[in-house]
mmCIF file with all atom_site columns, C-alpha atoms in Angstrom:
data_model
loop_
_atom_site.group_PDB
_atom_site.id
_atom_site.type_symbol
_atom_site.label_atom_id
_atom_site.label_alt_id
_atom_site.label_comp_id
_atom_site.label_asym_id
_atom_site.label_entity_id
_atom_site.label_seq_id
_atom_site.pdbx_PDB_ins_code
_atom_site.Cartn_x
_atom_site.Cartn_y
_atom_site.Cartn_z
_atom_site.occupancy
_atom_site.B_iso_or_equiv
_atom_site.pdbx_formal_charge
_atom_site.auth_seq_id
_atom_site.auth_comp_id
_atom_site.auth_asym_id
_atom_site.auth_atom_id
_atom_site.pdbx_PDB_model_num
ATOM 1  C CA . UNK A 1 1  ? 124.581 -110.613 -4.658  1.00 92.00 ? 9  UNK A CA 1
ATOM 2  C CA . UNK A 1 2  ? 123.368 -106.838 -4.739  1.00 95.00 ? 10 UNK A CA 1
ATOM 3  C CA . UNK A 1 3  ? 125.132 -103.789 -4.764  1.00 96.00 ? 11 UNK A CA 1
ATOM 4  C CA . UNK A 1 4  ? 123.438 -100.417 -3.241  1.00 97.00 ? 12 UNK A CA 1
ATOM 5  C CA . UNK A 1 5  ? 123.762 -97.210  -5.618  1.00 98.00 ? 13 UNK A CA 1
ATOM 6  C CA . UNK A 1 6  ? 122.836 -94.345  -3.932  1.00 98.00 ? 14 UNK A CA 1
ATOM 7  C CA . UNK A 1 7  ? 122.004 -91.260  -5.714  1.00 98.00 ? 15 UNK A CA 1
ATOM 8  C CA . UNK A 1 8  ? 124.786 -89.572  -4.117  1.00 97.00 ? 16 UNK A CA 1
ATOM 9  C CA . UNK A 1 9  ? 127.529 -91.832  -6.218  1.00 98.00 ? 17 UNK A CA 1
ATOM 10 C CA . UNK A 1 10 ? 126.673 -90.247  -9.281  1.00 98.00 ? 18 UNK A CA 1
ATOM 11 C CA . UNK A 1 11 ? 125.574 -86.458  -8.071  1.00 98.00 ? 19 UNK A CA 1
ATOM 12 C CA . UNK A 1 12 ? 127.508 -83.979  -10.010 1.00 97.00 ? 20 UNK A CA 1
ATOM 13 C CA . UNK A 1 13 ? 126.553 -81.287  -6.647  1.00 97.00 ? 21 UNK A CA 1
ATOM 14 C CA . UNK A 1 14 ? 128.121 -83.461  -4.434  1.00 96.00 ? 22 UNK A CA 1
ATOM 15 C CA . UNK A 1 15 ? 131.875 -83.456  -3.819  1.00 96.00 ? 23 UNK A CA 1
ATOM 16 C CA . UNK A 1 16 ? 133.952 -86.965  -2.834  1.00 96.00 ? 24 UNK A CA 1
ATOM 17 C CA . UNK A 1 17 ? 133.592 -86.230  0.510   1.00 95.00 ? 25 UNK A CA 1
ATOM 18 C CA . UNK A 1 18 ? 130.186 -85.914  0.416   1.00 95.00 ? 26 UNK A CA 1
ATOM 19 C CA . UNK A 1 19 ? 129.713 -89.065  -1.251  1.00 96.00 ? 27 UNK A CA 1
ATOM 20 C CA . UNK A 1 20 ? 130.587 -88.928  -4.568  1.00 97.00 ? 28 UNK A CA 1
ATOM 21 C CA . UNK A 1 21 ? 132.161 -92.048  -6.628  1.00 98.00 ? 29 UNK A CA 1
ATOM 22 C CA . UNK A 1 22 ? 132.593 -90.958  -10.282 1.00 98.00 ? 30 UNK A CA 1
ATOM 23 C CA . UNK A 1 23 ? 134.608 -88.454  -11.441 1.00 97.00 ? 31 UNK A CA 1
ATOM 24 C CA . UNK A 1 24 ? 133.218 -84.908  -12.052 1.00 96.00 ? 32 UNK A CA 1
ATOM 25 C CA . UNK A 1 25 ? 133.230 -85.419  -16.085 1.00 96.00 ? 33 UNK A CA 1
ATOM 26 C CA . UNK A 1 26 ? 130.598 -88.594  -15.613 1.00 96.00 ? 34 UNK A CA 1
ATOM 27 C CA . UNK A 1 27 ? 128.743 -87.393  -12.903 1.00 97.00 ? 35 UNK A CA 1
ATOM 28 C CA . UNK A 1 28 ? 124.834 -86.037  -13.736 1.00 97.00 ? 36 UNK A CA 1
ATOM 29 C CA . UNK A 1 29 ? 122.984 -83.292  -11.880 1.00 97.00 ? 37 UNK A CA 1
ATOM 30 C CA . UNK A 1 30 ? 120.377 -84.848  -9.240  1.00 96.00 ? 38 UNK A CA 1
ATOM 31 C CA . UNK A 1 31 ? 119.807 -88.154  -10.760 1.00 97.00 ? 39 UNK A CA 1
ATOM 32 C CA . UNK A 1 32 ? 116.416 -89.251  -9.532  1.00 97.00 ? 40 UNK A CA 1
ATOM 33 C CA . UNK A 1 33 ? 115.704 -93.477  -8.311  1.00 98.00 ? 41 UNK A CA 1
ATOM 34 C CA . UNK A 1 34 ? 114.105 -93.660  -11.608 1.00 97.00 ? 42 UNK A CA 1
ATOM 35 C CA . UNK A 1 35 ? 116.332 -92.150  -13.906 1.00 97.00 ? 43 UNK A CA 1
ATOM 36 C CA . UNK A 1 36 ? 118.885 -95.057  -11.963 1.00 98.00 ? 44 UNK A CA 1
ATOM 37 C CA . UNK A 1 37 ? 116.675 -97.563  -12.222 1.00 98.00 ? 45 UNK A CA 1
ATOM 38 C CA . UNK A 1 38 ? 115.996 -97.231  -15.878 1.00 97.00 ? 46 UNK A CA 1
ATOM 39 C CA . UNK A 1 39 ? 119.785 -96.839  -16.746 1.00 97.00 ? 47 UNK A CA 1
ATOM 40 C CA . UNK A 1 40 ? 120.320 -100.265 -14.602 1.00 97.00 ? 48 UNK A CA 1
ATOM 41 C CA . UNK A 1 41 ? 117.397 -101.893 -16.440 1.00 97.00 ? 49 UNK A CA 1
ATOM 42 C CA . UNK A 1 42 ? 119.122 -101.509 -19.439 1.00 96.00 ? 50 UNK A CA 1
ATOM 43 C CA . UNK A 1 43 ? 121.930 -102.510 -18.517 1.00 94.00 ? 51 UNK A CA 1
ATOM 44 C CA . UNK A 1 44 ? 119.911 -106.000 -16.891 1.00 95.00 ? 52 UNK A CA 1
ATOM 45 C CA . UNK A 1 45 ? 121.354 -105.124 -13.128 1.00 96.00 ? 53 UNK A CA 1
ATOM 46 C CA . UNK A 1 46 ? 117.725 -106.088 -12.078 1.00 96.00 ? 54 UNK A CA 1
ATOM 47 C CA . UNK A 1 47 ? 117.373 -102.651 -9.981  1.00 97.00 ? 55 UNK A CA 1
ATOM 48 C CA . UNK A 1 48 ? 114.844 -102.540 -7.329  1.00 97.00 ? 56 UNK A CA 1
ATOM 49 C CA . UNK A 1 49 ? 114.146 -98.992  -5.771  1.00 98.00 ? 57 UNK A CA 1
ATOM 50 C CA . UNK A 1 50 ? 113.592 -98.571  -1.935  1.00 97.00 ? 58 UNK A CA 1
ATOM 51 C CA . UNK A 1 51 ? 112.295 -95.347  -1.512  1.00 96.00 ? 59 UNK A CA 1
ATOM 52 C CA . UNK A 1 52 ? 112.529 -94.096  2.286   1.00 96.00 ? 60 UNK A CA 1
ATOM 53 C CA . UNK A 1 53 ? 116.299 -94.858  3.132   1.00 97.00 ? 61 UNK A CA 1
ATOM 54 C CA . UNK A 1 54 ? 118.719 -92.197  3.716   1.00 97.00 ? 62 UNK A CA 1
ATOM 55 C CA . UNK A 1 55 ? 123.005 -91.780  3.177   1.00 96.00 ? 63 UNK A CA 1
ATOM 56 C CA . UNK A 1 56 ? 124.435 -92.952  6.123   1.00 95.00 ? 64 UNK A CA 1
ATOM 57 C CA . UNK A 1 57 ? 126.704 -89.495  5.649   1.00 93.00 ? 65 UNK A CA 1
ATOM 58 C CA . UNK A 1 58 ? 123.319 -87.396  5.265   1.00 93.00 ? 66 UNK A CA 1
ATOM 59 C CA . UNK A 1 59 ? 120.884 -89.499  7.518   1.00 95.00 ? 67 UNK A CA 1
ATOM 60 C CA . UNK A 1 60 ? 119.051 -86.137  7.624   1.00 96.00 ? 68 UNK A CA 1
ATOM 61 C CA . UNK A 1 61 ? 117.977 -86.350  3.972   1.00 92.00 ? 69 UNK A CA 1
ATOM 62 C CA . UNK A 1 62 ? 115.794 -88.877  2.300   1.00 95.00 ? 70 UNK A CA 1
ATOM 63 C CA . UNK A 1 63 ? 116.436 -89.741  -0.903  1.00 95.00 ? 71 UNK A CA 1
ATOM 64 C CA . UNK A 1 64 ? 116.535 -93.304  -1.369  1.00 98.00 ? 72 UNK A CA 1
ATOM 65 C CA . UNK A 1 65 ? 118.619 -95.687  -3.004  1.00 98.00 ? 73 UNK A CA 1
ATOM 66 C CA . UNK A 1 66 ? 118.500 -98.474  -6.052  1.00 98.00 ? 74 UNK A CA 1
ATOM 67 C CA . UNK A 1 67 ? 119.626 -102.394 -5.396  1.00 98.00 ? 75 UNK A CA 1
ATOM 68 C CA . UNK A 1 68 ? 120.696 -103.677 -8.408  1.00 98.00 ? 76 UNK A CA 1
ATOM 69 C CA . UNK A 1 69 ? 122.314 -107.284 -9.287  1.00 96.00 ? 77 UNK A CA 1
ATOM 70 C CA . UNK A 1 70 ? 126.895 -106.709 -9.075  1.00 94.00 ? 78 UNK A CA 1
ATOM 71 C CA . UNK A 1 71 ? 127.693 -108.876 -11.728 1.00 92.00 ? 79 UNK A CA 1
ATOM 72 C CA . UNK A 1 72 ? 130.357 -105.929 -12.732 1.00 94.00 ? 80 UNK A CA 1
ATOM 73 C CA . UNK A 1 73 ? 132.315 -104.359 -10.321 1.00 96.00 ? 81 UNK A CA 1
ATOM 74 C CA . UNK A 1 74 ? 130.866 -101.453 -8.645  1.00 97.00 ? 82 UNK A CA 1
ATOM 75 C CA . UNK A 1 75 ? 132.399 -98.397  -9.947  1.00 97.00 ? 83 UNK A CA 1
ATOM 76 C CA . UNK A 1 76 ? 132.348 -99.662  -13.307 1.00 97.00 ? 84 UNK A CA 1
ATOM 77 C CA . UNK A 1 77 ? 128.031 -100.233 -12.413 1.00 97.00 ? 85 UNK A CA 1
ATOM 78 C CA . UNK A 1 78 ? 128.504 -96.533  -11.442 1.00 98.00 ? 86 UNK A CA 1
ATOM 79 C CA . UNK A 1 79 ? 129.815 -95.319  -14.766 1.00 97.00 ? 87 UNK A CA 1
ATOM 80 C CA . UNK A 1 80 ? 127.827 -97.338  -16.872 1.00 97.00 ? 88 UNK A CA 1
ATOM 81 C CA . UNK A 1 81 ? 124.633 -95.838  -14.892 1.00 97.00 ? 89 UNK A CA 1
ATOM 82 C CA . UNK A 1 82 ? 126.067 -92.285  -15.004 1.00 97.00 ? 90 UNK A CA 1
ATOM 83 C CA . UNK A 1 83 ? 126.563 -92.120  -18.613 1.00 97.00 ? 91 UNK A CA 1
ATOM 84 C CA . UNK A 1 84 ? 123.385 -93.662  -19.699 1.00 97.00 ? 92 UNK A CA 1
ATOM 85 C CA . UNK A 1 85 ? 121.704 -90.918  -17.649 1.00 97.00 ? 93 UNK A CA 1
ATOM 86 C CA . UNK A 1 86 ? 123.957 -88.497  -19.348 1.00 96.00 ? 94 UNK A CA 1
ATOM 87 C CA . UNK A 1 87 ? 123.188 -89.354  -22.525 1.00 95.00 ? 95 UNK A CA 1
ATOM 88 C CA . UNK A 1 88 ? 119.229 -89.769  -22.116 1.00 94.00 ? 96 UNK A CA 1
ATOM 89 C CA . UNK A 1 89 ? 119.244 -86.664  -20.849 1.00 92.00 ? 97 UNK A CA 1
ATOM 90 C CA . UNK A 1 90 ? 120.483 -84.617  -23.855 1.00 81.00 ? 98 UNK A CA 1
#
């Protein structure tokens, strides 16, 4: 089974209502599909990017998304992803 992770569920500029799923503290600036997609690599979610799909909430802007393998619930996939961006990016 795949989960979708969606830039937006890890945007620091984002509020909840916007989209965002971690809290503020986790969250990273503009994460890019393959700043995701390397976190979920090593984390071995098998992440596939599919560049072209927008947020159903913002249909107006494209920014992708990353499939990756949910053998983890999804918000903890979400933190784990957040903070390994966080950290690579120091």
């Amino acid at each position: 089974m795949k989960a979708v992770i969606w830039p937006v569920y890890i945007d620091s500029t984002k509020t909840k209502g916007e989209g965002r799923r971690v809290p503020q503290e986790y969250a990273v600036k503009s994460p890019k599909l393959r700043e995701i997609s390397n976190a979920a690599t090593k984390i071995g979610l098998n992440p596939e990017i599919e560049k072209g799909k927008s947020y159903p909430r913002s249909w107006w802007e494209i920014s992708g998304r990353v499939m990756v393998d949910k053998n983890l619930p999804k918000q903890e996939i979400l933190l784990k992803i957040s903070k390994m961006i966080k950290a690579s990016r120091k």
